[in-house]
Short mmCIF file of C-alpha atoms and ligand atoms in Angstrom, two decimals:
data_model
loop_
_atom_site.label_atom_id
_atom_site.label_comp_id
_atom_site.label_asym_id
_atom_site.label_seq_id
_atom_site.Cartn_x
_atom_site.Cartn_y
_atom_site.Cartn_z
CA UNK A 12 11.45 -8.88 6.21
CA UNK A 13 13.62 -7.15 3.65
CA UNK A 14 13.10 -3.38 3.42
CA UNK A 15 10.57 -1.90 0.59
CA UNK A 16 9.75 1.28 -0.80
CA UNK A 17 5.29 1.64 -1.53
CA UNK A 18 3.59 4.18 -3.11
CA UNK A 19 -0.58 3.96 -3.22
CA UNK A 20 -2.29 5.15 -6.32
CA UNK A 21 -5.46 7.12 -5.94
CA UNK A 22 -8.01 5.89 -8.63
CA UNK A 23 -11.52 4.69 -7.23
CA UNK A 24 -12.57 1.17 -8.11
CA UNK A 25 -16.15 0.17 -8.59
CA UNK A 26 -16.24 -3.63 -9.28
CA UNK A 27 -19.15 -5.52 -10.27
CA UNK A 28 -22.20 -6.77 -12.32
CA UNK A 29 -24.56 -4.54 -13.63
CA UNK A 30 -22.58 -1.28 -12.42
CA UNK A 31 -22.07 1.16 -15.83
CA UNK A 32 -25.16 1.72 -14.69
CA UNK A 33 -23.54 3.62 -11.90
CA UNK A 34 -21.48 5.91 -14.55
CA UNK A 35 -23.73 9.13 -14.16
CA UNK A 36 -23.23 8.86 -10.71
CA UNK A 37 -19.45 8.76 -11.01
CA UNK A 38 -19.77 11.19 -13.02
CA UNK A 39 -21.58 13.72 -10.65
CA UNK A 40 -18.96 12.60 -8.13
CA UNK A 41 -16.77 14.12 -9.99
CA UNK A 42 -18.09 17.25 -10.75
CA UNK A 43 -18.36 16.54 -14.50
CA UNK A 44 -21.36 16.78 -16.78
CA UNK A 45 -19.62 16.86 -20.33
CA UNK A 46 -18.47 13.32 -21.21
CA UNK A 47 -16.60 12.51 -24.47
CA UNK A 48 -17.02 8.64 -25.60
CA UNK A 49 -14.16 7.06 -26.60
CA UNK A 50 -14.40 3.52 -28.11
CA UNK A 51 -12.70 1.24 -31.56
CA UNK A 52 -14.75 0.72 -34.42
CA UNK A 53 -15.30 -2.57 -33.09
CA UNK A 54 -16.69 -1.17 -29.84
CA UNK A 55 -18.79 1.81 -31.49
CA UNK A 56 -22.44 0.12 -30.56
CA UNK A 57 -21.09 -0.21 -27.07
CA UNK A 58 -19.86 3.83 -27.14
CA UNK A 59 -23.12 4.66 -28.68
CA UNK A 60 -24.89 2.96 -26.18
CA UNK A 61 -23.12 4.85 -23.45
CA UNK A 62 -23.96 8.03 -25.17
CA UNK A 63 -27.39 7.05 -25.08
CA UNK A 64 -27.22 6.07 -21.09
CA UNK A 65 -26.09 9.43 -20.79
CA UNK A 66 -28.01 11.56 -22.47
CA UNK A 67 -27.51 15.45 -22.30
CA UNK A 68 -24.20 14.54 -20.26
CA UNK A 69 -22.26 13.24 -23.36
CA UNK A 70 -21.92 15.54 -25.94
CA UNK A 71 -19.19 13.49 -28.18
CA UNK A 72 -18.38 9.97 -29.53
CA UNK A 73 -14.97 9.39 -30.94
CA UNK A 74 -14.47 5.90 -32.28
CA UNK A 75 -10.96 5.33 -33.66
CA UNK A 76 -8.82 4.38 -30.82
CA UNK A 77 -6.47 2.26 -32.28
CA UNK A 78 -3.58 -0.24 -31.12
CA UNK A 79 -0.64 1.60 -29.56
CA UNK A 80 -2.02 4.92 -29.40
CA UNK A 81 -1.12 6.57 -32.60
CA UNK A 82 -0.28 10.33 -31.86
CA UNK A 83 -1.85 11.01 -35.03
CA UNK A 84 -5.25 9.99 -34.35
CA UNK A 85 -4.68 11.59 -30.61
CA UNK A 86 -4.21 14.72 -32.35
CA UNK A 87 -8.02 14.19 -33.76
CA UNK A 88 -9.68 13.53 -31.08
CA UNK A 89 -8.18 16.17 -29.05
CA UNK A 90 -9.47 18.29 -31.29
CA UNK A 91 -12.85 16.96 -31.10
CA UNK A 92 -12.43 17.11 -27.60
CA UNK A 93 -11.65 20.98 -27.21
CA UNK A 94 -14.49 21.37 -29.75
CA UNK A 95 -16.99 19.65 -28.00
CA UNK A 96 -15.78 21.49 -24.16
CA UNK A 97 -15.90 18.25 -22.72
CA UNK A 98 -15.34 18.27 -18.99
CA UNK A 99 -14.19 14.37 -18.88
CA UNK A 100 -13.34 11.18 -20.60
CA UNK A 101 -15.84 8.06 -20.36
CA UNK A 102 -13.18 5.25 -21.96
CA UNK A 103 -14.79 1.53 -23.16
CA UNK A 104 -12.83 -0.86 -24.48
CA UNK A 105 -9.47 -2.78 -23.79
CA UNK A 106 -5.77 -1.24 -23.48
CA UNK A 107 -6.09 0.77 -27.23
CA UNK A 108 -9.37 3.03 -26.20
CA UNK A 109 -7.91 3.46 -22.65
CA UNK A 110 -4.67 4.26 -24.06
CA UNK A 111 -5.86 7.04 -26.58
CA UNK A 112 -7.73 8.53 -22.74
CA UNK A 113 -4.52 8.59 -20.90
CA UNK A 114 -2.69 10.15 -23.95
CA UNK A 115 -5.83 13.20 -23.76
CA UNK A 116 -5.09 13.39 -19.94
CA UNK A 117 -1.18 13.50 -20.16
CA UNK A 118 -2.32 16.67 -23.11
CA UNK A 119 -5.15 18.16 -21.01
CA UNK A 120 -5.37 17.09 -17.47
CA UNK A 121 -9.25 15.73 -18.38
CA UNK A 122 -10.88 13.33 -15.70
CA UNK A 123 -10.82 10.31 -16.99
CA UNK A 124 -13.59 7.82 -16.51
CA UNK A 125 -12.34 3.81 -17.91
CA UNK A 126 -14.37 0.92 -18.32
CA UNK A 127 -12.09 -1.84 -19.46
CA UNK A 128 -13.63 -4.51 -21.57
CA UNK A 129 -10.31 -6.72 -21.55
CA UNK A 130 -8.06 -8.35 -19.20
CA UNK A 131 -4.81 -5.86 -20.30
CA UNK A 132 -4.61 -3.71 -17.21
CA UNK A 133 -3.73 -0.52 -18.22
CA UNK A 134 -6.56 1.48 -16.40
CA UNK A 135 -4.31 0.06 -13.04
CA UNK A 136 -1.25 2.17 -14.60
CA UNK A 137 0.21 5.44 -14.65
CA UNK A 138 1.66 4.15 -17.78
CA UNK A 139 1.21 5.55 -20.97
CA UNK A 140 2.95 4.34 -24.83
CA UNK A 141 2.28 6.46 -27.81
CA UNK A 142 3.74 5.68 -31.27
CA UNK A 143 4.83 8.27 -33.73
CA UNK A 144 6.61 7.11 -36.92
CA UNK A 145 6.98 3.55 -36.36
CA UNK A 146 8.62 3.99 -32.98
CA UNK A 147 6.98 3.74 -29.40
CA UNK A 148 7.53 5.35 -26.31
CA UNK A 149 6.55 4.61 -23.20
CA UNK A 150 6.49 6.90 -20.09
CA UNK A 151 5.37 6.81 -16.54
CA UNK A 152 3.22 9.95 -14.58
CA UNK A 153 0.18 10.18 -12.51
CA UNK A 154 -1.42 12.35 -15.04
CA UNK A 155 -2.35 9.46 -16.68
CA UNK A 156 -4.27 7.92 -14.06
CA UNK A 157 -7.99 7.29 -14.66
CA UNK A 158 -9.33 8.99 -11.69
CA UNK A 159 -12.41 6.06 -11.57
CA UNK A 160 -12.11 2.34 -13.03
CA UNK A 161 -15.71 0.71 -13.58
CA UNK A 162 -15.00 -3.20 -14.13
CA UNK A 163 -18.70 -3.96 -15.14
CA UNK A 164 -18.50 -8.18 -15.60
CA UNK A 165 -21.15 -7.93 -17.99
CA UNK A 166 -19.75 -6.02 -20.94
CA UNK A 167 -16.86 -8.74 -20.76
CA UNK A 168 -18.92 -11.52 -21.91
CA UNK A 169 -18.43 -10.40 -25.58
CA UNK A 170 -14.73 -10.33 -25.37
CA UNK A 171 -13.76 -13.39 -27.75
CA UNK A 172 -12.53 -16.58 -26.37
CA UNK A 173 -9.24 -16.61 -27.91
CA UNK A 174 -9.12 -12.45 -27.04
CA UNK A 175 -10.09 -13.14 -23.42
CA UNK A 176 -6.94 -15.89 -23.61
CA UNK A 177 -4.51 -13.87 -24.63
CA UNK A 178 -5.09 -10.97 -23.11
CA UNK A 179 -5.63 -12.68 -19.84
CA UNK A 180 -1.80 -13.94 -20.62
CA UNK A 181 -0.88 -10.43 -21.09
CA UNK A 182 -2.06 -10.00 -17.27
CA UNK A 183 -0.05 -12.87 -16.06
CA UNK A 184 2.72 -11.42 -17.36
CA UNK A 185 2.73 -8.09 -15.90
CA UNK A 186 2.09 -10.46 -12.47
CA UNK A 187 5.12 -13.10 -13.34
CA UNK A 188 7.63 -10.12 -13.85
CA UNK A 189 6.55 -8.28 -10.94
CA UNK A 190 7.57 -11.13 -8.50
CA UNK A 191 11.23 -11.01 -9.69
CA UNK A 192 11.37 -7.45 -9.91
CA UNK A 193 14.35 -5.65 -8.40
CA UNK A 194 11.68 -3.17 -6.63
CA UNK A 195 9.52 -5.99 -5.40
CA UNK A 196 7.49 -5.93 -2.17
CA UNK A 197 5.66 -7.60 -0.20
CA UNK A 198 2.33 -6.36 -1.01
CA UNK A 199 2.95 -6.65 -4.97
CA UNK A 200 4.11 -10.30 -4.46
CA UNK A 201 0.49 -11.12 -2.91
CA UNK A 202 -1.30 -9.23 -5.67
CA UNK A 203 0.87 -11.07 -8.17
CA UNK A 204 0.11 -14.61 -6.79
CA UNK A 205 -3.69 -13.65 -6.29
CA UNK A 206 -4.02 -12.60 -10.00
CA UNK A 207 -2.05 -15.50 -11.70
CA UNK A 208 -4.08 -17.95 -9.28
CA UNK A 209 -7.77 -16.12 -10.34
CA UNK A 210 -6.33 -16.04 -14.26
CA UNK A 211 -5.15 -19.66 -14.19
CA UNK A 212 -8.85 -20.95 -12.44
CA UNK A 213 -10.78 -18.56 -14.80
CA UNK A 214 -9.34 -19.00 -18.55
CA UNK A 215 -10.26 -22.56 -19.01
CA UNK A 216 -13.67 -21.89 -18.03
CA UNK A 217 -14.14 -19.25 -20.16
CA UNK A 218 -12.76 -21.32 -22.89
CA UNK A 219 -15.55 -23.80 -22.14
CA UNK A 220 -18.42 -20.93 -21.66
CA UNK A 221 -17.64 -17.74 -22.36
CA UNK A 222 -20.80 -16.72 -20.53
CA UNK A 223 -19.52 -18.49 -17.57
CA UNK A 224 -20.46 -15.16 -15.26
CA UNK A 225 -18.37 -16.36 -12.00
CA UNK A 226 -15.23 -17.13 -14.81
CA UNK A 227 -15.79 -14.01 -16.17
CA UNK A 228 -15.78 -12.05 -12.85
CA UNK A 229 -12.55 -14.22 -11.23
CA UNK A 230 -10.26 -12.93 -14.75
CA UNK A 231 -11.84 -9.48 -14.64
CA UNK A 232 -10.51 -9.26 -10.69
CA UNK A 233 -7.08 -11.10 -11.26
CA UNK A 234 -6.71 -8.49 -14.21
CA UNK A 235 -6.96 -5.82 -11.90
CA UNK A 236 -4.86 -7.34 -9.68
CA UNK A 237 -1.84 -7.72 -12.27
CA UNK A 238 -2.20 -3.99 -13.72
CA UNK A 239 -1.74 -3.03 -10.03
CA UNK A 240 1.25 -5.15 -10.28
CA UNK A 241 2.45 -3.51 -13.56
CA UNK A 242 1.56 0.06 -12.05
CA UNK A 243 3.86 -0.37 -8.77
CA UNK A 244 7.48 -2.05 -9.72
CA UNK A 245 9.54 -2.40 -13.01
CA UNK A 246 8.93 -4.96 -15.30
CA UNK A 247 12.15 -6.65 -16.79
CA UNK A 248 13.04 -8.88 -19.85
CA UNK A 249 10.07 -10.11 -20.80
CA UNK A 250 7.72 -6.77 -21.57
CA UNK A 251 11.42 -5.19 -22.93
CA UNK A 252 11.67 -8.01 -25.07
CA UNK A 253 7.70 -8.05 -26.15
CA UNK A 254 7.98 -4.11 -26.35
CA UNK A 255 11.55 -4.42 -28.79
CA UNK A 256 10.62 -7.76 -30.57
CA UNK A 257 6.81 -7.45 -31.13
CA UNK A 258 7.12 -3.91 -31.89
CA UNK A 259 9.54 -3.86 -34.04
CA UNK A 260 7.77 -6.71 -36.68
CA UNK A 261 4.74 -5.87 -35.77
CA UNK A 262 3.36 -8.97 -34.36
CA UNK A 263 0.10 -8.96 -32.49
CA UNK A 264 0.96 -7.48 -28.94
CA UNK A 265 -1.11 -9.68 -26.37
CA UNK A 266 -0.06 -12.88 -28.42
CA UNK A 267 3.17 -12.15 -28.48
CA UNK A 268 3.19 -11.89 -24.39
CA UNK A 269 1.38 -15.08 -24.10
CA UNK A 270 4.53 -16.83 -26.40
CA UNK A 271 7.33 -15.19 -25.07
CA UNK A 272 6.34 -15.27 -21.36
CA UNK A 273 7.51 -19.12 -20.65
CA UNK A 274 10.86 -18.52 -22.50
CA UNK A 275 11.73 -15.80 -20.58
CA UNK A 276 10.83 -17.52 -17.32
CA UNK A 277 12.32 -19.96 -18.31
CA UNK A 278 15.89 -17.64 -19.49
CA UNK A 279 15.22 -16.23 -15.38
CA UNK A 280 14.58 -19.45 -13.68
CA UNK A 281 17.87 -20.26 -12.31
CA UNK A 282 18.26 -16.68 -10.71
CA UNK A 283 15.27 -15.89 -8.85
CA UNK A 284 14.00 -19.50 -7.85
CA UNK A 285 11.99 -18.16 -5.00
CA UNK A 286 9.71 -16.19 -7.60
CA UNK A 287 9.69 -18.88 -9.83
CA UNK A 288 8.08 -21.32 -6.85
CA UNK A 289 5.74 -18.86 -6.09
CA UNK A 290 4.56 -18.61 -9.95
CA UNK A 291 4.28 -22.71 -10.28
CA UNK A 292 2.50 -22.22 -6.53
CA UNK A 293 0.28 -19.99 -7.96
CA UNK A 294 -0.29 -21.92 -11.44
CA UNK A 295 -0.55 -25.06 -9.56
CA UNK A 296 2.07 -26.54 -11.68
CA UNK A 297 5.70 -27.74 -10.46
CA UNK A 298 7.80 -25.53 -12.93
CA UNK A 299 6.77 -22.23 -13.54
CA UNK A 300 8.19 -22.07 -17.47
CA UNK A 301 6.66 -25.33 -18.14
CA UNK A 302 3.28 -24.33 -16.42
CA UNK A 303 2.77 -21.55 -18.47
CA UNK A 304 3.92 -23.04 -21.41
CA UNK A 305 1.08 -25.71 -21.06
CA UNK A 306 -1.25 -22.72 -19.45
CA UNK A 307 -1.07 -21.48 -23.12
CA UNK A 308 -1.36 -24.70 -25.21
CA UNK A 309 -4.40 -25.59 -23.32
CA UNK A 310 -5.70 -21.95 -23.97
CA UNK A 311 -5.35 -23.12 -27.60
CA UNK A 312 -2.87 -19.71 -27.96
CA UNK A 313 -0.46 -19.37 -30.78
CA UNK A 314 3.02 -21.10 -28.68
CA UNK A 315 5.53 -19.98 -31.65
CA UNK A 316 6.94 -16.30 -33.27
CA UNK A 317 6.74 -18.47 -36.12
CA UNK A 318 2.89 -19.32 -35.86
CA UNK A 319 2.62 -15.08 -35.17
CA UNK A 320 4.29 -14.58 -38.81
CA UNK A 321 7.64 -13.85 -37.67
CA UNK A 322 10.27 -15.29 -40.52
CA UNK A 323 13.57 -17.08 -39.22
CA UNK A 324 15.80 -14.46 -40.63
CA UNK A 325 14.61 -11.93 -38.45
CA UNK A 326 15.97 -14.01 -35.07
CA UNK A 327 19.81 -12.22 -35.71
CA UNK A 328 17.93 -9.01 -36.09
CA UNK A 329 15.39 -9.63 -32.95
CA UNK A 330 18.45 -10.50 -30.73
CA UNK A 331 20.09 -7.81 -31.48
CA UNK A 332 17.14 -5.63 -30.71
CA UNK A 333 16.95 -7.16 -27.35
CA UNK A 334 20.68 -6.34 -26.62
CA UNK A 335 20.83 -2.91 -27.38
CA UNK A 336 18.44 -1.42 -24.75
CA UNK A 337 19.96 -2.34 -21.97
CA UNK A 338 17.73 -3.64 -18.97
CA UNK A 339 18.09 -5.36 -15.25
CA UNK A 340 16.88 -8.66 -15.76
CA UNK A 341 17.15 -11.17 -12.41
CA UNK A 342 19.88 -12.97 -14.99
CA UNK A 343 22.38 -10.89 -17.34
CA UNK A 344 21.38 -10.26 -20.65
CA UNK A 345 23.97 -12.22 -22.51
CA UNK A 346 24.16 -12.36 -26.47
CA UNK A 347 23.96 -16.69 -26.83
CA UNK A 348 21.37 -17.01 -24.13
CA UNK A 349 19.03 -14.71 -25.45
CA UNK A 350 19.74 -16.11 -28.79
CA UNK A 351 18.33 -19.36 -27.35
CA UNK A 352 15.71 -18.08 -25.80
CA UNK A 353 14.42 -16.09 -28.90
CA UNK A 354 15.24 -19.71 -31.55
CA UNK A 355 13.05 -21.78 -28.36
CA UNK A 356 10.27 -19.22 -28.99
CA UNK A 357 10.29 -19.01 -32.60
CA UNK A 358 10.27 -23.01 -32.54
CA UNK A 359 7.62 -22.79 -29.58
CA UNK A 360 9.58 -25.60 -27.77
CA UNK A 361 8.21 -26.51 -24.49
CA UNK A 362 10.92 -25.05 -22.04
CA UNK A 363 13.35 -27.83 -20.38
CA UNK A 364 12.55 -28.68 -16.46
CA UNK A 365 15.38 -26.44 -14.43
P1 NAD B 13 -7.34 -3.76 -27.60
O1 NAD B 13 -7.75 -2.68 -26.70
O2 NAD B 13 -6.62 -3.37 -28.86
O3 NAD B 13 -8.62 -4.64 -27.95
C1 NAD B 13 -8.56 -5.66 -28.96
C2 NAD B 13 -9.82 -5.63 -29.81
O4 NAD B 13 -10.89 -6.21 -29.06
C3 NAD B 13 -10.27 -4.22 -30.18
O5 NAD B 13 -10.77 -4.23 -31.47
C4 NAD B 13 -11.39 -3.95 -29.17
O6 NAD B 13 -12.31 -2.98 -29.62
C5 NAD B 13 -12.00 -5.32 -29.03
N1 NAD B 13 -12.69 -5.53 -27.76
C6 NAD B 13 -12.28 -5.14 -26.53
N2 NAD B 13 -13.15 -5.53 -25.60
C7 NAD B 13 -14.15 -6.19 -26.23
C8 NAD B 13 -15.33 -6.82 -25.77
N3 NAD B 13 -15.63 -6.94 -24.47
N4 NAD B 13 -16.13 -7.38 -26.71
C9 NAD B 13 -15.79 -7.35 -28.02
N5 NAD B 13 -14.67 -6.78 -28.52
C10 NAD B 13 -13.86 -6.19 -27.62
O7 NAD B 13 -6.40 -4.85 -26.88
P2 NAD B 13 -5.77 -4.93 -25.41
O8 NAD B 13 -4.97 -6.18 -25.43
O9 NAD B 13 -6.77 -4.70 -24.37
O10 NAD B 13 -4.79 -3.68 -25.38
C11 NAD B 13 -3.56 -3.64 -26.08
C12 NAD B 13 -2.97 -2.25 -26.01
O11 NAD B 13 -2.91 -1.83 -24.66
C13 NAD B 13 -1.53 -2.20 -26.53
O12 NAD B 13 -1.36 -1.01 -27.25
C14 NAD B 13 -0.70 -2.20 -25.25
O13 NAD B 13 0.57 -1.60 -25.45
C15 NAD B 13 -1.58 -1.42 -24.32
N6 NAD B 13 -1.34 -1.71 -22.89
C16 NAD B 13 -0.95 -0.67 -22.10
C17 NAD B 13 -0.72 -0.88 -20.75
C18 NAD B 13 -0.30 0.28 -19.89
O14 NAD B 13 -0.17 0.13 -18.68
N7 NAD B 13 -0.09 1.46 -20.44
C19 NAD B 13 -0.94 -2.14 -20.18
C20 NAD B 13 -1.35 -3.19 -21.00
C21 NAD B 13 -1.56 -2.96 -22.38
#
């Protein structure tokens, strides 16, 4: 066995149906008995419910997280925060709500408290992006990290079908890049297989019945799985080239994974064809561009940057972005191949059998 570098990450995991209604517990654990809510607009009769479950141990309710944590609106609910003398964060909601708690913890050093209501991953990460005049950056620290993740099944049976699809793509991702990463190891690799296997079983089911409890549970688990995998090695040309491209024309983020993913396999496959067995092992497919390629057309996902709103004279411009940071990628970065890559995805051609 090749040598490997691991480092655990301490955040406690309560997994289950049924258990927000362990949060004032948690809570207690803690030593808190302040909460601030945080939640979308979308998600505000969820937040107000919490406040409600908690009673005189949540004294605020801020409901404009928004996508790619806007420093701006940080700013305001750090703010509310101080004025409220909140003692921890209670987070609901998908990667936008749990971002806008990591950004008050990297600020404050708060507890944090997430209950993720999508399959994105980020409450697995000491990851945090914030966006301040058009640009994002992204950095990694353990302040960040919640200190408890409550996956509660239940509150994920409202997540959309095509939401649930594409986000659970978005986790697949983070899974597929971590088993050619150059920091790879052995325990990752496992995690990464487990969670593409548990996504790949689950979507279709939920597509059928998104009240499909079992479904529900199996993509809530392989999600956790996959942020683990995002949390412990580098990602490569895939998230750089979701991050640069989707970023930079604004194109819907977990979409944009769930198009790009099988073209950059598919750009990787000839370098790293032991990962790329263990991804078509995993999907249950022979080739790993082609299975997730399909994964997505059955998912009924967008399969184009054209379908996303992207316009054909922005390819020069995207390949250009995606040369100028430069990244390790299993295979170079080269100008025409990347080119190619970006044209198949804009098309959303089915990748070629390698
Ligand atoms: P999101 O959090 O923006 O959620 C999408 C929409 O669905 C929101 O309006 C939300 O309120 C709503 N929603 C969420 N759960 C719901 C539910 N169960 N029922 C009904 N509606 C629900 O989307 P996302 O894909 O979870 O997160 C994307 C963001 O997360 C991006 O900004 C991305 O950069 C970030 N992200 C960060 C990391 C990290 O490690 N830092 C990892 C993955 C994603």
């Amino acid at each position: 066995m090749q040598s490997f570098n691991f480092t655990g990450l301490p955040t406690r995991v309560v997994f289950g149906d049924g258990t927000l209604a362990q949060l004032a517990n948690e809570m207690h654990a803690l030593g808190s008995s302040r909460a601030m809510v945080l939640c979308t607009g979308q998600q505000v009769a969820q937040g107000q419910a919490l406040m409600k479950q908690l009673g005189s141990m949540a004294v605020s309710l801020f409901s404009d997280a928004a996508m790619h944590t806007p420093v701006d609106i940080t700013e305001r609910a750090l703010a509310q925060l101080q004025d409220a003398h909140a003692d921890c964060i209670v987070a609901i909601g998908g990667g936008s709500t749990i971002g806008l708690s990591k950004a008050l913890a990297l600020r404050t050093d708060i507890k944090q408290i997430v209950i993720p209501t999508t399959y994105a991953g980020s409450e697995a990460t000491p990851i945090i992006g914030e966006t301040q005049n058009g640009v994002k950056t992204t950095q990694r620290t353990v302040k960040v990290l919640p200190e408890v993740v409550i996956y509660d099944v239940a509150l994920t049976l409202s997540l959309p079908v095509a939401v649930s699809s594409a986000s659970g793509m978005n986790a697949i991702a983070h899974a597929v890049e971590a088993l050619y990463a150059k920091d790879a190891n052995p325990l990752t690799s496992t995690l990464s297989m487990q969670g593409i296997q548990a996504l790949t079983d689950a979507l279709p089911k939920i597509q059928l019945n998104p009240s499909d409890k079992e479904a529900r549970s199996n993509a809530l688990y392989g999600a956790w799985l996959c942020g683990l995998c995002l949390a412990q090695v580098g990602m490569s040309l895939h998230h750089k080239l979701c991050h640069t491209v989707g970023g930079s024309f604004n194109l819907p983020h977990a979409e944009t994974h769930s198009v790009i993913l099988p073209h950059a396999v598919a750009y990787n496959a000839s370098a790293a064809p032991q990962a790329m067995q263990q991804i078509a092992n995993a999907l249950g497919t022979s080739n790993a561009a082609q299975g997730l390629f399909d994964l997505a057309k059955a998912l009924k996902l967008p399969t184009s940057l054209k379908a996303l709103g992207m316009s054909e004279e922005q390819l020069t411009r995207a390949t250009d972005l995606a040369l100028a940071n430069p990244y390790w990628s299993p295979r170079a970065i080269e100008r025409a191949g990347i080119a190619q890559l970006l044209e198949d995805a804009f098309h959303g051609r089915r990748p070629a059998a390698t």
